[in-house]
Amino acid sequence: MKKGRAWKYGNDVNTDVIFPGKYTYAVMEPEEMVRHALEDLDPGFADKVQPGDVIVAGKNFGCGSSREQAATCLKCAGVQAVIAKSFARIFYRNAINQGLPVIQSVEAAEAIQQGEEVAIDFQKGEIIAEDKKVFSFPSFPDFVLGILEAGGLIPYTKKKLSKKRSF
Amino acid sequence: MGQTFSEKILSQKAGREVRAGDVVTISPDYVLTHDNSAAIIKEFQKLGIQKVRCPQKIVIVLDHVVPASTEKYAQNHKSIREFVSAQGISHFYDVHNGICHQVFSEEGFAMPGTLVLGADSHTTSYGAFGVFSAGIGRSEAASVWATEKIWLRVPETLKIVLDGQLPKDVYAKDIILKIIGDEGADRANYRAVEFSGDGAEGMSLASRLVLANMAAEMGAKNGYFPPDEKTFDFLKDRAKGIYQPVYSDPDADYEDILEYDLSTIEPQVACPHTVDNVKPVTAVAGTAFHQAVIGTCTNGRFEDLKVTADILRGKTVASSVRVLVIPASRTEYLKALHAGFLEDLVRSGCIILNPGCGPCLGAHQGVLAPGEVALSTANRNFRGRMGSRDSEIYLASPATVAASVIQGKITDPRGSQ
Ligand code: SF4
């Protein structure tokens, strides 16, 4: 289980502040994307984020546009999961399709504080925070686990296509 | 128990009876992409296959940064054109056509009872024609190009009943802003939104498009208006195929039902920096701004340009503001041109831009400097969307924007015509 620190934000964190619209149609390399991650919300994030860190947010995380880079830039920054009270639909899909786990848990989103150490057990469906606080979440359906394990929809589809199985 | 529109159409597509909450694997009728096709092509190329599976289902419209403003955008467009010709994609609309959602509708792809996916969040628009249409991400679009399949969760449905008639100078935009302001930006998260009632029936297709388009700003997966004679008439000479409308059963199960009396709605303004920060125009009247935008996939159609011209005809735009008018498509541009509206607007001091997304996404054609304020008919006012992160965007109907540009301050449009 990877451990990381929590980066805590509020409600309605939209895709424009996660990854600014002015960069979306200029195709960018992953390292360049990471430099703009959360640029308009928390200008210190991109410099200090460590692999394994977790984003903890309020309701409707990722609302706004369908830009996939909002999930990609967090994934490339090494974020191991986003925990929120709720997610906007397209962000939820995009995150899974980019291999970035998204966990809906009102309790965890409320209790976990900025900078707190967090570990996640995806098999058991548990978030373990400091002071032995444990929050359970429903584990992912098989096809979602499959996509997450493959590292995203593209590698997952590639694997399927190469096996020439129809799905 | 009966089924909602969304349950019914997804049951048809899945070949078994499904209910809200079920997950289905389906094959869409069309997949729409725009300038982001360049990025989607890159994803597609990672899949290790040469050919898309269903070129006839792929629709590509270049609209976001048209004509290209930088070498990078130009390169993107070039790679899309090359892909289109190599793959034999015939439904390709180059930079001179207009905004994808308008072009898709005008070209007759949006047919009742069909299922459309688009790599754009406002793909919800085609609900105006009784289509199940939802936004997807880029890798999903690449995967659909390759496999013709996608997973979807069957949405719960929020029904919104619109009764009565709007007062004079109040428009479709005011209805949807009012609803989003009352209900919040995540009210319809993961859900379908069905609009019904005599108010919905009385609406033009252009007005229905405004509501279905902005259903996305309530978090909706798809919007829906029951198709009727207006829909069928519009499609008469343009439908791309034979279609079968789908309607909700009278005893369908709704997550919730909201009712709005249209006669009580006032002009509304969404204030910075969220679409649900909505106030009646009277509460923000007098707010000064620097740039106005009349256009976008929300409000750039003939009826919007007509309202704008009717208010601005013979008047002059305040010297403190610049007004950008962008017809949503070449077709709407021509209609407004023939009607003389564009001449009226140019005489008033407006700048007419070529059909496309224009400054809506802050990439070109009028971006905002720090400290500047915009008043726009678009669907989003997020921080930094139209340029500097220190600029502000207010959203309103074309009538409110038109009345406001004469004063250079946000102005109640009532009584301006
Ligand atoms: S006009 Fe604006 S909201 Fe509509 S498709 Fe273009 S960028 Fe998106």
PDB file of N, CA, C and O and ligand atoms in Angstrom, chain A residues 25, chain B residues 34 63-64 99-101 120-122 213 217 295-298 356-361 378-380 385, ligand 1:
ATOM      1  N   TYR A  25      -5.960  22.544 -26.072  1.00  0.00           N
ATOM      2  CA  TYR A  25      -5.893  22.131 -27.470  1.00  0.00           C
ATOM      3  C   TYR A  25      -4.478  22.172 -28.025  1.00  0.00           C
ATOM      4  O   TYR A  25      -4.243  21.955 -29.192  1.00  0.00           O
TER       5      TYR A  25
ATOM      6  N   HIS B  34     -14.001  17.224 -32.224  1.00  0.00           N
ATOM      7  CA  HIS B  34     -13.680  18.492 -32.905  1.00  0.00           C
ATOM      8  C   HIS B  34     -12.167  18.657 -32.988  1.00  0.00           C
ATOM      9  O   HIS B  34     -11.466  17.692 -33.307  1.00  0.00           O
ATOM     10  N   ASP B  63     -13.766  23.513 -35.077  1.00  0.00           N
ATOM     11  CA  ASP B  63     -14.501  24.709 -34.644  1.00  0.00           C
ATOM     12  C   ASP B  63     -13.838  25.467 -33.492  1.00  0.00           C
ATOM     13  O   ASP B  63     -14.116  26.630 -33.277  1.00  0.00           O
ATOM     14  N   HIS B  64     -12.972  24.821 -32.732  1.00  0.00           N
ATOM     15  CA  HIS B  64     -12.538  25.450 -31.480  1.00  0.00           C
ATOM     16  C   HIS B  64     -11.567  26.606 -31.682  1.00  0.00           C
ATOM     17  O   HIS B  64     -11.712  27.639 -31.040  1.00  0.00           O
ATOM     18  N   ILE B  99     -19.754  25.869 -35.257  1.00  0.00           N
ATOM     19  CA  ILE B  99     -19.567  25.125 -34.016  1.00  0.00           C
ATOM     20  C   ILE B  99     -20.141  23.715 -34.152  1.00  0.00           C
ATOM     21  O   ILE B  99     -21.238  23.520 -34.674  1.00  0.00           O
ATOM     22  N   CYS B 100     -19.400  22.757 -33.652  1.00  0.00           N
ATOM     23  CA  CYS B 100     -19.749  21.343 -33.859  1.00  0.00           C
ATOM     24  C   CYS B 100     -21.214  21.044 -33.535  1.00  0.00           C
ATOM     25  O   CYS B 100     -21.887  20.379 -34.306  1.00  0.00           O
ATOM     26  N   HIS B 101     -21.713  21.547 -32.412  1.00  0.00           N
ATOM     27  CA  HIS B 101     -23.075  21.171 -32.011  1.00  0.00           C
ATOM     28  C   HIS B 101     -24.127  21.726 -32.974  1.00  0.00           C
ATOM     29  O   HIS B 101     -25.133  21.086 -33.250  1.00  0.00           O
ATOM     30  N   ASP B 120     -17.081  16.150 -26.086  1.00  0.00           N
ATOM     31  CA  ASP B 120     -17.306  17.545 -25.721  1.00  0.00           C
ATOM     32  C   ASP B 120     -18.452  17.563 -24.727  1.00  0.00           C
ATOM     33  O   ASP B 120     -19.464  16.898 -24.924  1.00  0.00           O
ATOM     34  N   SER B 121     -18.284  18.337 -23.664  1.00  0.00           N
ATOM     35  CA  SER B 121     -19.277  18.253 -22.581  1.00  0.00           C
ATOM     36  C   SER B 121     -20.657  18.752 -22.982  1.00  0.00           C
ATOM     37  O   SER B 121     -21.643  18.380 -22.373  1.00  0.00           O
ATOM     38  N   HIS B 122     -20.743  19.597 -24.015  1.00  0.00           N
ATOM     39  CA  HIS B 122     -22.071  20.085 -24.402  1.00  0.00           C
ATOM     40  C   HIS B 122     -22.750  19.226 -25.463  1.00  0.00           C
ATOM     41  O   HIS B 122     -23.694  19.663 -26.137  1.00  0.00           O
ATOM     42  N   ASN B 213     -28.336  22.147 -24.015  1.00  0.00           N
ATOM     43  CA  ASN B 213     -26.909  22.480 -23.992  1.00  0.00           C
ATOM     44  C   ASN B 213     -26.463  22.736 -22.558  1.00  0.00           C
ATOM     45  O   ASN B 213     -25.459  22.195 -22.088  1.00  0.00           O
ATOM     46  N   GLU B 217     -24.377  22.000 -17.532  1.00  0.00           N
ATOM     47  CA  GLU B 217     -23.927  22.837 -16.409  1.00  0.00           C
ATOM     48  C   GLU B 217     -24.629  22.488 -15.097  1.00  0.00           C
ATOM     49  O   GLU B 217     -24.331  23.054 -14.055  1.00  0.00           O
ATOM     50  N   GLY B 295     -22.881  34.796 -29.019  1.00  0.00           N
ATOM     51  CA  GLY B 295     -22.605  33.652 -29.888  1.00  0.00           C
ATOM     52  C   GLY B 295     -22.490  32.394 -29.063  1.00  0.00           C
ATOM     53  O   GLY B 295     -23.170  32.258 -28.046  1.00  0.00           O
ATOM     54  N   THR B 296     -21.647  31.477 -29.484  1.00  0.00           N
ATOM     55  CA  THR B 296     -21.371  30.149 -28.887  1.00  0.00           C
ATOM     56  C   THR B 296     -22.474  29.140 -29.190  1.00  0.00           C
ATOM     57  O   THR B 296     -23.533  29.489 -29.716  1.00  0.00           O
ATOM     58  N   CYS B 297     -22.218  27.896 -28.811  1.00  0.00           N
ATOM     59  CA  CYS B 297     -23.192  26.836 -29.084  1.00  0.00           C
ATOM     60  C   CYS B 297     -24.462  27.032 -28.269  1.00  0.00           C
ATOM     61  O   CYS B 297     -25.483  26.421 -28.543  1.00  0.00           O
ATOM     62  N   THR B 298     -24.413  27.907 -27.263  1.00  0.00           N
ATOM     63  CA  THR B 298     -25.607  28.156 -26.454  1.00  0.00           C
ATOM     64  C   THR B 298     -26.525  29.176 -27.133  1.00  0.00           C
ATOM     65  O   THR B 298     -27.730  28.954 -27.242  1.00  0.00           O
ATOM     66  N   GLY B 356     -17.696  29.796 -35.199  1.00  0.00           N
ATOM     67  CA  GLY B 356     -16.774  28.943 -34.447  1.00  0.00           C
ATOM     68  C   GLY B 356     -16.935  29.250 -32.972  1.00  0.00           C
ATOM     69  O   GLY B 356     -17.827  30.002 -32.584  1.00  0.00           O
ATOM     70  N   CYS B 357     -16.067  28.660 -32.173  1.00  0.00           N
ATOM     71  CA  CYS B 357     -16.159  28.855 -30.724  1.00  0.00           C
ATOM     72  C   CYS B 357     -15.626  30.221 -30.307  1.00  0.00           C
ATOM     73  O   CYS B 357     -15.965  30.721 -29.239  1.00  0.00           O
ATOM     74  N   GLY B 358     -14.757  30.805 -31.142  1.00  0.00           N
ATOM     75  CA  GLY B 358     -14.249  32.139 -30.854  1.00  0.00           C
ATOM     76  C   GLY B 358     -13.588  32.205 -29.486  1.00  0.00           C
ATOM     77  O   GLY B 358     -12.848  31.303 -29.097  1.00  0.00           O
ATOM     78  N   PRO B 359     -13.880  33.274 -28.725  1.00  0.00           N
ATOM     79  CA  PRO B 359     -13.190  33.474 -27.450  1.00  0.00           C
ATOM     80  C   PRO B 359     -13.783  32.635 -26.311  1.00  0.00           C
ATOM     81  O   PRO B 359     -13.304  32.744 -25.185  1.00  0.00           O
ATOM     82  N   CYS B 360     -14.777  31.792 -26.593  1.00  0.00           N
ATOM     83  CA  CYS B 360     -15.483  31.063 -25.534  1.00  0.00           C
ATOM     84  C   CYS B 360     -14.523  30.291 -24.631  1.00  0.00           C
ATOM     85  O   CYS B 360     -14.733  30.193 -23.434  1.00  0.00           O
ATOM     86  N   LEU B 361     -13.455  29.739 -25.217  1.00  0.00           N
ATOM     87  CA  LEU B 361     -12.541  28.939 -24.396  1.00  0.00           C
ATOM     88  C   LEU B 361     -11.200  29.637 -24.177  1.00  0.00           C
ATOM     89  O   LEU B 361     -10.230  29.024 -23.729  1.00  0.00           O
ATOM     90  N   ALA B 378     -22.426  32.780 -23.485  1.00  0.00           N
ATOM     91  CA  ALA B 378     -21.942  31.402 -23.448  1.00  0.00           C
ATOM     92  C   ALA B 378     -22.544  30.631 -22.273  1.00  0.00           C
ATOM     93  O   ALA B 378     -23.442  31.117 -21.574  1.00  0.00           O
ATOM     94  N   ASN B 379     -22.021  29.446 -22.057  1.00  0.00           N
ATOM     95  CA  ASN B 379     -22.578  28.573 -21.024  1.00  0.00           C
ATOM     96  C   ASN B 379     -21.674  28.430 -19.796  1.00  0.00           C
ATOM     97  O   ASN B 379     -22.045  27.769 -18.838  1.00  0.00           O
ATOM     98  N   ARG B 380     -20.483  29.017 -19.825  1.00  0.00           N
ATOM     99  CA  ARG B 380     -19.541  28.825 -18.713  1.00  0.00           C
ATOM    100  C   ARG B 380     -18.865  30.122 -18.330  1.00  0.00           C
ATOM    101  O   ARG B 380     -18.464  30.882 -19.204  1.00  0.00           O
ATOM    102  N   ARG B 385     -11.466  31.162 -17.822  1.00  0.00           N
ATOM    103  CA  ARG B 385     -11.918  30.499 -19.051  1.00  0.00           C
ATOM    104  C   ARG B 385     -11.683  31.343 -20.305  1.00  0.00           C
ATOM    105  O   ARG B 385     -11.378  30.815 -21.359  1.00  0.00           O
TER     106      ARG B 385
HETATM  107  S1  SF4 C   1     -18.880  27.401 -28.172  1.00  0.00           S
HETATM  108 FE1  SF4 C   1     -17.808  27.208 -26.234  1.00  0.00          FE
HETATM  109  S2  SF4 C   1     -19.015  25.749 -25.035  1.00  0.00           S
HETATM  110 FE2  SF4 C   1     -19.667  25.578 -27.174  1.00  0.00          FE
HETATM  111  S3  SF4 C   1     -18.440  23.903 -28.043  1.00  0.00           S
HETATM  112 FE3  SF4 C   1     -17.334  25.827 -28.441  1.00  0.00          FE
HETATM  113  S4  SF4 C   1     -15.924  26.064 -26.703  1.00  0.00           S
HETATM  114 FE4  SF4 C   1     -17.465  24.555 -26.105  1.00  0.00          FE
END
